[in-house]
Short mmCIF file of C-alpha atoms in Angstrom, two decimals:
data_model
loop_
_atom_site.label_atom_id
_atom_site.label_comp_id
_atom_site.label_asym_id
_atom_site.label_seq_id
_atom_site.Cartn_x
_atom_site.Cartn_y
_atom_site.Cartn_z
CA UNK B 1 -41.14 -0.22 9.95
CA UNK B 2 -42.87 -1.81 6.97
CA UNK B 3 -40.32 -3.31 4.55
CA UNK B 4 -41.05 -2.58 0.89
CA UNK B 5 -38.94 -5.57 -0.08
CA UNK B 6 -41.91 -7.81 0.77
CA UNK B 7 -43.93 -6.08 -1.96
CA UNK B 8 -41.06 -5.49 -4.39
CA UNK B 9 -38.65 -8.36 -3.72
CA UNK B 10 -36.55 -7.50 -6.79
CA UNK B 11 -35.39 -4.31 -5.07
CA UNK B 12 -33.43 -6.41 -2.58
CA UNK B 13 -30.16 -7.56 -4.04
CA UNK B 14 -28.70 -10.62 -2.43
CA UNK B 15 -25.20 -10.17 -1.08
CA UNK B 16 -22.73 -11.82 -3.48
CA UNK B 17 -20.77 -14.86 -2.42
CA UNK B 18 -17.20 -13.98 -1.46
CA UNK B 19 -14.40 -16.52 -1.67
CA UNK B 20 -11.54 -15.28 0.55
CA UNK B 21 -9.23 -18.01 -0.77
CA UNK B 22 -8.98 -16.53 -4.26
CA UNK B 23 -5.71 -14.93 -5.29
CA UNK B 24 -6.12 -11.18 -5.90
CA UNK B 25 -6.54 -9.93 -9.47
CA UNK B 26 -5.50 -6.59 -10.96
CA UNK B 27 -7.27 -5.37 -14.13
CA UNK B 28 -5.20 -3.14 -16.44
CA UNK B 29 -7.07 -1.43 -19.32
CA UNK B 30 -5.75 -0.28 -22.68
CA UNK B 31 -5.59 3.06 -24.46
CA UNK B 32 -8.76 5.06 -23.89
CA UNK B 33 -9.83 2.61 -21.18
CA UNK B 34 -9.48 4.86 -18.14
CA UNK B 35 -11.64 7.78 -17.02
CA UNK B 36 -9.68 11.05 -17.12
CA UNK B 37 -10.71 14.04 -15.01
CA UNK B 38 -9.61 17.65 -15.42
CA UNK B 39 -8.87 19.36 -12.11
CA UNK B 40 -8.52 23.15 -12.08
CA UNK B 41 -6.46 25.26 -9.70
CA UNK B 42 -9.42 25.51 -7.31
CA UNK B 43 -9.74 21.74 -7.11
CA UNK B 44 -12.91 21.51 -9.20
CA UNK B 45 -13.02 18.13 -10.91
CA UNK B 46 -14.68 17.45 -14.28
CA UNK B 47 -14.66 14.24 -16.29
CA UNK B 48 -13.29 14.91 -19.78
CA UNK B 49 -12.84 11.30 -20.91
CA UNK B 50 -15.22 9.65 -21.50
CA UNK B 51 -18.30 11.82 -21.85
CA UNK B 52 -20.97 11.57 -24.52
CA UNK B 53 -22.47 15.04 -24.13
CA UNK B 54 -20.61 18.33 -24.76
CA UNK B 55 -17.69 16.00 -25.36
CA UNK B 56 -15.78 17.70 -28.18
CA UNK B 57 -15.59 21.17 -26.66
CA UNK B 58 -14.42 19.98 -23.24
CA UNK B 59 -12.01 17.55 -24.85
CA UNK B 60 -10.29 20.32 -26.83
CA UNK B 61 -10.35 22.77 -23.93
CA UNK B 62 -9.00 20.46 -21.21
CA UNK B 63 -7.28 17.49 -22.85
CA UNK B 64 -5.41 18.84 -25.88
CA UNK B 65 -1.75 18.62 -24.96
CA UNK B 66 1.89 19.23 -25.78
CA UNK B 67 4.79 16.91 -25.12
CA UNK B 68 7.47 18.16 -22.71
CA UNK B 69 10.81 16.51 -23.61
CA UNK B 70 12.30 17.63 -20.28
CA UNK B 71 9.92 15.48 -18.27
CA UNK B 72 8.86 13.00 -20.94
CA UNK B 73 5.23 13.86 -20.14
CA UNK B 74 2.39 15.16 -22.26
CA UNK B 75 0.78 18.13 -20.50
CA UNK B 76 -2.53 19.90 -21.14
CA UNK B 77 -2.37 23.15 -23.11
CA UNK B 78 -4.36 24.78 -20.33
CA UNK B 79 -1.72 25.47 -17.65
CA UNK B 80 -4.46 25.66 -15.01
CA UNK B 81 -5.65 22.12 -15.73
CA UNK B 82 -4.23 18.94 -14.26
CA UNK B 83 -5.36 15.55 -15.56
CA UNK B 84 -6.05 12.89 -12.93
CA UNK B 85 -7.40 9.35 -12.94
CA UNK B 86 -10.02 8.57 -10.27
CA UNK B 87 -8.98 5.89 -7.77
CA UNK B 88 -12.45 5.09 -6.37
CA UNK B 89 -13.40 1.47 -5.72
CA UNK B 90 -9.74 0.46 -5.41
CA UNK B 91 -9.03 1.58 -8.97
CA UNK B 92 -11.95 -0.26 -10.61
CA UNK B 93 -14.18 2.79 -11.08
CA UNK B 94 -11.84 4.28 -13.69
CA UNK B 95 -12.21 1.37 -16.13
CA UNK B 96 -15.65 -0.01 -15.29
CA UNK B 97 -18.20 2.21 -17.09
CA UNK B 98 -16.29 5.06 -18.72
CA UNK B 99 -19.29 7.41 -18.71
CA UNK B 100 -21.26 6.66 -15.54
CA UNK B 101 -23.88 9.26 -16.56
CA UNK B 102 -25.15 7.08 -19.40
CA UNK B 103 -28.51 5.66 -18.27
CA UNK B 104 -28.72 2.79 -20.74
CA UNK B 105 -25.63 0.57 -21.02
CA UNK B 106 -23.62 1.15 -24.21
CA UNK B 107 -20.80 -1.17 -25.18
CA UNK B 108 -18.61 1.79 -26.17
CA UNK B 109 -18.49 2.99 -22.54
CA UNK B 110 -18.77 -0.37 -20.73
CA UNK B 111 -15.10 -1.30 -20.57
CA UNK B 112 -14.37 -3.88 -17.85
CA UNK B 113 -17.96 -3.70 -16.55
CA UNK B 114 -19.10 -7.16 -17.69
CA UNK B 115 -15.85 -8.79 -16.57
CA UNK B 116 -16.04 -7.14 -13.15
CA UNK B 117 -19.60 -8.42 -12.68
CA UNK B 118 -18.59 -11.93 -13.73
CA UNK B 119 -15.66 -11.94 -11.33
CA UNK B 120 -17.87 -10.84 -8.46
CA UNK B 121 -20.15 -13.78 -9.33
CA UNK B 122 -17.10 -16.05 -9.13
CA UNK B 123 -16.42 -14.90 -5.58
CA UNK B 124 -14.11 -11.90 -6.00
CA UNK B 125 -14.55 -8.86 -3.78
CA UNK B 126 -13.55 -5.31 -4.64
CA UNK B 127 -10.69 -4.12 -2.47
CA UNK B 128 -9.98 -7.61 -1.16
CA UNK B 129 -9.34 -9.78 -4.21
CA UNK B 130 -10.26 -7.46 -7.11
CA UNK B 131 -8.49 -4.23 -8.05
CA UNK B 132 -7.98 -1.92 -11.03
CA UNK B 133 -5.15 0.21 -12.36
CA UNK B 134 -6.37 3.19 -14.36
CA UNK B 135 -3.77 5.52 -15.86
CA UNK B 136 -3.32 8.56 -18.08
CA UNK B 137 -3.13 6.77 -21.41
CA UNK B 138 -1.67 9.83 -23.16
CA UNK B 139 1.66 9.13 -21.49
CA UNK B 140 4.43 6.72 -22.38
CA UNK B 141 3.93 3.16 -21.18
CA UNK B 142 7.36 3.31 -19.55
CA UNK B 143 7.12 6.80 -18.05
CA UNK B 144 8.79 6.60 -14.60
CA UNK B 145 5.73 8.16 -12.97
CA UNK B 146 3.49 5.45 -14.47
CA UNK B 147 5.93 2.68 -13.51
CA UNK B 148 6.12 4.00 -9.93
CA UNK B 149 2.32 4.06 -9.73
CA UNK B 150 2.12 0.48 -10.98
CA UNK B 151 4.73 -0.65 -8.45
CA UNK B 152 2.82 1.05 -5.66
CA UNK B 153 -0.36 -0.70 -6.79
CA UNK B 154 1.28 -4.11 -6.67
CA UNK B 155 2.61 -3.42 -3.18
CA UNK B 156 -0.81 -2.23 -1.98
CA UNK B 157 -2.56 -5.35 -3.29
CA UNK B 158 0.09 -7.63 -1.82
CA UNK B 159 -0.42 -6.10 1.63
CA UNK B 160 -4.23 -5.99 1.35
CA UNK B 161 -4.34 -9.71 0.52
CA UNK B 162 -2.13 -10.74 3.41
CA UNK B 163 0.99 -11.39 1.36
CA UNK B 164 -0.58 -13.28 -1.56
CA UNK B 165 0.93 -12.95 -5.00
CA UNK B 166 -1.50 -11.49 -7.49
CA UNK B 167 -2.74 -12.22 -10.99
CA UNK B 168 -2.76 -9.52 -13.67
CA UNK B 169 -5.35 -9.37 -16.45
CA UNK B 170 -4.44 -6.74 -19.05
CA UNK B 171 -6.24 -5.64 -22.18
CA UNK B 172 -4.79 -4.05 -25.32
CA UNK B 173 -2.11 -1.42 -24.57
CA UNK B 174 -2.34 -2.45 -20.94
CA UNK B 175 -0.25 -5.43 -22.03
CA UNK B 176 2.45 -3.08 -23.32
CA UNK B 177 2.45 -1.24 -20.00
CA UNK B 178 2.76 -4.48 -18.03
CA UNK B 179 5.55 -5.76 -20.28
CA UNK B 180 7.38 -2.43 -19.88
CA UNK B 181 7.18 -2.86 -16.10
CA UNK B 182 8.41 -6.45 -16.42
CA UNK B 183 11.43 -5.25 -18.40
CA UNK B 184 12.28 -2.36 -16.07
CA UNK B 185 11.36 -3.91 -12.69
CA UNK B 186 11.96 -7.63 -13.15
CA UNK B 187 12.62 -8.35 -9.45
CA UNK B 188 9.50 -6.48 -8.30
CA UNK B 189 7.41 -8.33 -10.88
CA UNK B 190 8.78 -11.65 -9.66
CA UNK B 191 8.08 -10.79 -6.01
CA UNK B 192 4.44 -9.78 -6.40
CA UNK B 193 3.05 -11.49 -9.53
CA UNK B 194 1.90 -15.08 -9.87
CA UNK B 195 0.17 -15.01 -13.28
CA UNK B 196 -0.22 -12.50 -16.10
CA UNK B 197 -2.96 -12.90 -18.71
CA UNK B 198 -2.72 -10.53 -21.69
CA UNK B 199 -5.77 -9.98 -23.90
CA UNK B 200 -5.48 -8.52 -27.42
CA UNK B 201 -2.11 -6.90 -26.71
CA UNK B 202 -0.35 -5.07 -29.60
CA UNK B 203 3.06 -6.48 -28.67
CA UNK B 204 4.56 -5.46 -32.04
CA UNK B 205 2.25 -2.51 -32.64
CA UNK B 206 -0.78 -1.92 -34.83
CA UNK B 207 0.81 -0.61 -38.05
CA UNK B 208 -2.23 0.11 -40.21
CA UNK B 209 -4.42 1.51 -37.46
CA UNK B 210 -1.76 3.76 -35.91
CA UNK B 211 -0.49 5.03 -39.27
CA UNK B 212 -3.98 6.32 -40.05
CA UNK B 213 -4.38 7.68 -36.49
CA UNK B 214 -1.25 9.81 -36.92
CA UNK B 215 -2.38 11.09 -40.30
CA UNK B 216 -6.14 11.53 -40.01
CA UNK B 217 -7.25 10.70 -36.45
CA UNK B 218 -9.69 8.10 -35.16
CA UNK B 219 -13.39 7.80 -34.40
CA UNK B 220 -14.28 5.65 -31.41
CA UNK B 221 -18.00 5.94 -32.17
CA UNK B 222 -19.68 5.35 -35.55
CA UNK B 223 -23.06 6.32 -36.95
CA UNK B 224 -25.34 8.95 -35.41
CA UNK B 225 -23.73 8.47 -31.98
CA UNK B 226 -20.52 10.10 -33.18
CA UNK B 227 -22.32 13.45 -33.11
CA UNK B 228 -22.37 13.10 -29.31
CA UNK B 229 -18.70 12.25 -29.04
CA UNK B 230 -15.25 13.64 -29.78
CA UNK B 231 -14.70 14.57 -33.45
CA UNK B 232 -12.15 12.59 -35.43
CA UNK B 233 -9.94 15.62 -36.09
CA UNK B 234 -10.07 16.70 -32.44
CA UNK B 235 -8.82 13.24 -31.49
CA UNK B 236 -6.05 13.50 -34.08
CA UNK B 237 -4.76 16.76 -32.63
CA UNK B 238 -4.43 15.13 -29.20
CA UNK B 239 -2.88 11.84 -30.29
CA UNK B 240 -0.16 13.51 -32.38
CA UNK B 241 1.41 14.57 -29.05
CA UNK B 242 0.91 11.28 -27.15
CA UNK B 243 3.97 9.06 -26.59
CA UNK B 244 1.69 6.04 -26.09
CA UNK B 245 0.46 6.31 -29.69
CA UNK B 246 3.99 6.43 -31.13
CA UNK B 247 4.83 3.36 -29.04
CA UNK B 248 2.05 1.48 -30.85
CA UNK B 249 3.50 2.11 -34.31
CA UNK B 250 4.39 -1.06 -36.16
CA UNK B 251 7.76 -2.38 -35.03
CA UNK B 252 10.07 -2.03 -38.03
CA UNK B 253 12.50 -4.58 -36.51
CA UNK B 254 9.85 -7.29 -36.21
CA UNK B 255 9.73 -9.99 -38.90
CA UNK B 256 6.20 -9.49 -40.15
CA UNK B 257 4.72 -12.25 -42.38
CA UNK B 258 4.32 -9.41 -44.90
CA UNK B 259 5.74 -5.91 -44.72
CA UNK B 260 3.19 -3.27 -43.63
CA UNK B 261 3.21 -0.54 -46.26
CA UNK B 262 2.12 3.04 -46.76
CA UNK B 263 0.78 3.52 -50.29
CA UNK B 264 -0.05 6.81 -51.97
CA UNK B 265 -1.51 7.52 -55.38
CA UNK B 266 0.37 10.69 -56.25
CA UNK B 267 -0.09 13.21 -59.04
CA UNK B 268 3.17 14.14 -60.76
CA UNK B 269 3.84 16.96 -63.21
CA UNK B 270 7.10 16.87 -65.20
CA UNK B 271 9.10 19.83 -66.51
CA UNK B 272 7.07 19.84 -69.72
CA UNK B 273 3.79 20.04 -67.82
CA UNK B 274 2.83 16.44 -68.52
CA UNK B 275 0.62 14.99 -65.76
CA UNK B 276 0.95 11.41 -64.58
CA UNK B 277 -0.37 9.35 -61.69
CA UNK B 278 1.86 6.92 -59.87
CA UNK B 279 1.27 4.54 -56.96
CA UNK B 280 4.18 5.00 -54.57
CA UNK B 281 4.91 2.46 -51.88
CA UNK B 282 6.89 3.01 -48.67
CA UNK B 283 8.13 0.49 -46.13
CA UNK B 284 7.98 1.31 -42.37
CA UNK B 285 11.33 3.14 -42.34
CA UNK B 286 10.56 5.13 -45.51
CA UNK B 287 7.04 6.00 -44.36
CA UNK B 288 8.33 8.18 -41.49
CA UNK B 289 9.61 10.81 -43.93
CA UNK B 290 6.22 10.81 -45.68
CA UNK B 291 4.34 11.27 -42.40
CA UNK B 292 6.66 14.14 -41.48
CA UNK B 293 5.99 15.85 -44.80
CA UNK B 294 2.24 15.37 -44.44
CA UNK B 295 2.23 16.88 -40.94
CA UNK B 296 4.80 19.63 -41.50
CA UNK B 297 2.21 22.43 -41.42
CA UNK B 298 -0.24 20.80 -39.02
CA UNK B 299 -1.42 23.30 -36.40
CA UNK B 300 -4.08 23.66 -33.75
CA UNK B 301 -5.90 26.83 -32.78
CA UNK B 302 -6.18 27.00 -29.01
CA UNK B 303 -7.92 30.02 -27.50
CA UNK B 304 -6.92 32.21 -30.44
CA UNK B 305 -3.31 31.02 -30.51
CA UNK B 306 -1.91 28.94 -33.37
CA UNK B 307 0.28 26.08 -32.11
CA UNK B 308 2.38 23.92 -34.47
CA UNK B 309 1.73 20.17 -34.18
CA UNK B 310 4.07 18.42 -36.65
CA UNK B 311 5.23 14.82 -36.37
CA UNK B 312 7.15 14.82 -33.09
CA UNK B 313 10.70 13.53 -33.63
CA UNK B 314 11.49 13.53 -29.91
CA UNK B 315 8.50 11.37 -29.10
CA UNK B 316 9.40 9.05 -31.98
CA UNK B 317 12.94 8.57 -30.62
CA UNK B 318 11.48 7.88 -27.18
CA UNK B 319 9.12 5.30 -28.72
CA UNK B 320 12.01 3.50 -30.44
CA UNK B 321 13.68 3.16 -27.03
CA UNK B 322 10.43 1.77 -25.65
CA UNK B 323 10.45 -0.93 -28.32
CA UNK B 324 14.00 -1.86 -27.27
CA UNK B 325 12.88 -1.98 -23.64
CA UNK B 326 10.00 -4.29 -24.52
CA UNK B 327 12.36 -6.56 -26.44
CA UNK B 328 14.50 -7.01 -23.32
CA UNK B 329 11.66 -8.28 -21.11
CA UNK B 330 12.14 -11.77 -19.68
CA UNK B 331 9.56 -13.69 -17.70
CA UNK B 332 10.65 -14.80 -14.20
CA UNK B 333 10.77 -18.55 -13.77
CA UNK B 334 7.96 -18.71 -11.23
CA UNK B 335 5.48 -16.54 -13.14
CA UNK B 336 2.93 -17.97 -15.57
CA UNK B 337 2.06 -15.97 -18.69
CA UNK B 338 -0.98 -16.55 -20.89
CA UNK B 339 -1.68 -14.76 -24.17
CA UNK B 340 -5.23 -14.42 -25.52
CA UNK B 341 -5.29 -12.99 -29.04
CA UNK B 342 -8.29 -12.35 -31.25
CA UNK B 343 -8.92 -13.23 -34.88
CA UNK B 344 -11.51 -13.48 -37.66
CA UNK B 345 -11.81 -9.69 -38.20
CA UNK B 346 -10.41 -7.67 -41.10
CA UNK B 347 -7.64 -5.60 -39.53
CA UNK B 348 -5.84 -2.61 -41.09
CA UNK B 349 -2.30 -3.56 -42.07
CA UNK B 350 -1.18 -1.51 -45.05
CA UNK B 351 -2.74 1.90 -45.69
CA UNK B 352 -3.42 3.63 -49.01
CA UNK B 353 -4.40 7.25 -49.67
CA UNK B 354 -5.81 8.63 -52.88
CA UNK B 355 -6.75 6.65 -55.96
CA UNK B 356 -5.83 6.50 -59.61
CA UNK B 357 -8.90 8.62 -60.36
CA UNK B 358 -8.38 11.04 -57.43
CA UNK B 359 -4.66 11.16 -56.69
CA UNK B 360 -2.96 13.08 -53.90
CA UNK B 361 -1.47 16.33 -55.21
CA UNK B 362 0.30 17.38 -52.00
CA UNK B 363 1.25 15.08 -49.15
CA UNK B 364 -0.48 17.50 -46.78
CA UNK B 365 -3.77 16.64 -48.50
CA UNK B 366 -3.55 13.20 -46.87
CA UNK B 367 -4.69 14.69 -43.56
CA UNK B 368 -8.17 15.20 -44.99
CA UNK B 369 -8.39 11.97 -46.98
CA UNK B 370 -10.12 8.71 -46.07
CA UNK B 371 -7.76 5.74 -45.98
CA UNK B 372 -8.20 2.54 -47.94
CA UNK B 373 -6.89 -0.46 -46.01
CA UNK B 374 -5.21 -3.66 -47.07
CA UNK B 375 -6.33 -5.90 -44.25
CA UNK B 376 -4.99 -8.96 -42.51
CA UNK B 377 -6.45 -11.29 -39.90
CA UNK B 378 -6.78 -9.88 -36.41
CA UNK B 379 -9.29 -8.20 -34.10
CA UNK B 380 -10.06 -5.15 -36.25
CA UNK B 381 -7.30 -3.10 -34.63
CA UNK B 382 -4.32 -5.33 -33.78
CA UNK B 383 -3.01 -7.76 -36.42
CA UNK B 384 -2.89 -11.40 -35.37
CA UNK B 385 0.87 -11.52 -35.99
CA UNK B 386 1.44 -8.67 -33.53
CA UNK B 387 -0.81 -10.00 -30.78
CA UNK B 388 0.75 -13.48 -30.96
CA UNK B 389 4.35 -12.20 -30.86
CA UNK B 390 4.71 -11.63 -27.11
CA UNK B 391 8.32 -12.95 -27.20
CA UNK B 392 7.83 -14.46 -23.74
CA UNK B 393 7.82 -18.02 -22.43
CA UNK B 394 4.06 -18.44 -22.45
CA UNK B 395 2.32 -21.23 -20.58
CA UNK B 396 -0.38 -21.08 -23.27
CA UNK B 397 -1.50 -18.95 -26.19
CA UNK B 398 -5.13 -19.05 -27.23
CA UNK B 399 -6.78 -17.46 -30.24
CA UNK B 400 -10.51 -16.72 -30.14
CA UNK B 401 -12.78 -15.01 -32.68
CA UNK B 402 -13.40 -11.53 -31.38
CA UNK B 403 -13.24 -7.79 -31.93
CA UNK B 404 -10.62 -5.74 -30.11
CA UNK B 405 -12.94 -4.15 -27.53
CA UNK B 406 -15.91 -6.47 -28.02
CA UNK B 407 -13.98 -9.48 -26.77
CA UNK B 408 -14.30 -8.07 -23.23
CA UNK B 409 -18.01 -8.99 -23.38
CA UNK B 410 -17.55 -12.51 -24.78
CA UNK B 411 -18.59 -15.59 -22.78
CA UNK B 412 -15.72 -17.61 -24.18
CA UNK B 413 -13.23 -15.11 -22.75
CA UNK B 414 -14.93 -15.41 -19.37
CA UNK B 415 -14.68 -19.22 -19.48
CA UNK B 416 -10.97 -19.04 -20.24
CA UNK B 417 -10.24 -16.48 -17.51
CA UNK B 418 -12.28 -18.41 -14.97
CA UNK B 419 -10.27 -21.54 -15.76
CA UNK B 420 -6.82 -19.92 -15.67
CA UNK B 421 -7.64 -17.94 -12.52
CA UNK B 422 -9.00 -21.11 -10.90
CA UNK B 423 -12.08 -19.15 -9.87
CA UNK B 424 -15.72 -20.01 -9.26
CA UNK B 425 -16.32 -23.74 -9.67
CA UNK B 426 -13.61 -24.59 -12.21
CA UNK B 427 -13.80 -27.74 -14.27
CA UNK B 428 -10.34 -29.39 -14.30
CA UNK B 429 -11.10 -31.06 -17.62
CA UNK B 430 -12.01 -27.87 -19.50
CA UNK B 431 -9.58 -27.16 -22.35
CA UNK B 432 -9.42 -23.38 -22.99
CA UNK B 433 -7.48 -23.80 -26.21
CA UNK B 434 -10.33 -25.60 -27.98
CA UNK B 435 -13.08 -24.36 -25.62
CA UNK B 436 -14.17 -27.93 -24.94
CA UNK B 437 -14.60 -30.06 -21.86
CA UNK B 438 -12.69 -33.30 -22.31
CA UNK B 439 -14.86 -35.73 -20.41
CA UNK B 440 -12.69 -37.89 -18.16
CA UNK B 441 -12.53 -41.66 -18.28
CA UNK B 442 -13.78 -43.73 -15.36
CA UNK B 443 -10.22 -44.09 -14.06
CA UNK B 444 -9.67 -40.32 -14.21
CA UNK B 445 -12.93 -39.71 -12.36
CA UNK B 446 -11.93 -42.11 -9.59
CA UNK B 447 -8.48 -40.52 -9.30
CA UNK B 448 -9.97 -37.01 -9.12
CA UNK B 449 -12.61 -38.02 -6.57
CA UNK B 450 -10.01 -39.70 -4.36
CA UNK B 451 -7.81 -36.57 -4.38
CA UNK B 452 -10.48 -33.84 -4.08
CA UNK B 453 -13.21 -35.88 -2.30
CA UNK B 454 -15.93 -34.79 -4.70
CA UNK B 455 -16.86 -35.06 -8.35
CA UNK B 456 -18.97 -32.94 -10.67
CA UNK B 457 -22.39 -34.55 -10.90
CA UNK B 458 -22.80 -33.86 -14.61
CA UNK B 459 -19.70 -35.84 -15.64
CA UNK B 460 -20.13 -39.14 -17.40
CA UNK B 461 -17.62 -41.99 -17.40
CA UNK B 462 -16.68 -42.76 -21.00
CA UNK B 463 -14.12 -44.91 -22.70
CA UNK B 464 -11.53 -42.96 -24.66
CA UNK B 465 -12.70 -44.51 -27.94
CA UNK B 466 -16.28 -43.32 -27.35
CA UNK B 467 -17.73 -41.01 -30.00
CA UNK B 468 -18.92 -38.73 -27.18
CA UNK B 469 -15.57 -38.57 -25.40
CA UNK B 470 -15.25 -34.88 -26.25
CA UNK B 471 -18.23 -32.70 -25.51
CA UNK B 472 -18.57 -29.01 -26.18
CA UNK B 473 -18.40 -26.72 -23.18
#
């Protein structure tokens, strides 16, 4: 048979190099980073997160939920719908491209896609040394069902790799999930895990971002594209019943460099009818009462039925226990932990509603008001202070300029991961903290060559007082 590859050679993709000696890696995404499918009573499966077409209607119909305090789970309002996470490609499919139907790649839906491709180039193989853990991000990070699933995943990888300990790479809230597992299943973590690398993890919460999420919702897509996606208010009505969101509230017990505040320009009328405008400020503890008042009459209309959706006290109490659980986590002696946090982006910290010219008359008006942020350094979502405060015995902590989701497409991140995972053709003299290669001296070259029997051809032998001793990577 005539082979078209001789005419169109680009249609033949060369089989990637596979390095069987690599330690297995598990990728754990953050909130919104896993595909969610709605499965009806007949077994029909439909992707409801993420989809960029007919998104809002399906989102409200299948994914809007209510918290069940008996089970600790958030369940869909539609009793005939069950939410599942696809497990194809050993768990990687769920957090690779979140909307596989999109023809042209869009960064908003390409979650771990670039990283997965890089790792395959380094010699990783799906199902052998590369795995993913997608999960229902509506649920609590310490929900027993989630913890059991994570434990099962670790066991599966351990067996598939012939008894090798694995490395975990988590992003965003995935770091909170992993730390919850560490706190609750310390011995299991020690048995199966060699290294954990956390990227942009909100270890102490994201106070400004989450405060506004609880009050007004969130838009994952800006500009004209948002017309294709889930509406901000539709997202709000889901997240108000999600334990994971409450667990990302700013930790009131943490010693922040500055106190995150809720500020409201409020209109006051005294007994004589005199009108005044006052800027009221609330600390994290005081702000809870304000949020409750703002959400007291919040409702959702679902298939003609009005359902109350106030601030959920039971979820909030659960979230406070989660923060205590996270505080108790201790790293096993034989496990390495690395923390990559992002900076150089204005990040919501304190939130203000209303203005002196247009004050808030009723706290319930906040729900339909755009927030004004007092920002701090961070990744646009998680403040630097929160991401740095892992409260673990880290082998290294590295800050890199980057946006919360955008960092997953950054070459510098790939260089750091490649180095810490000892993957590809690692350079032993690369310094991930400063993103430089420290060129070795002649003596160091000779010592390295004697031990490893080879030397990188591009290295030069320099004296330590040479102006070119440090070269950029």
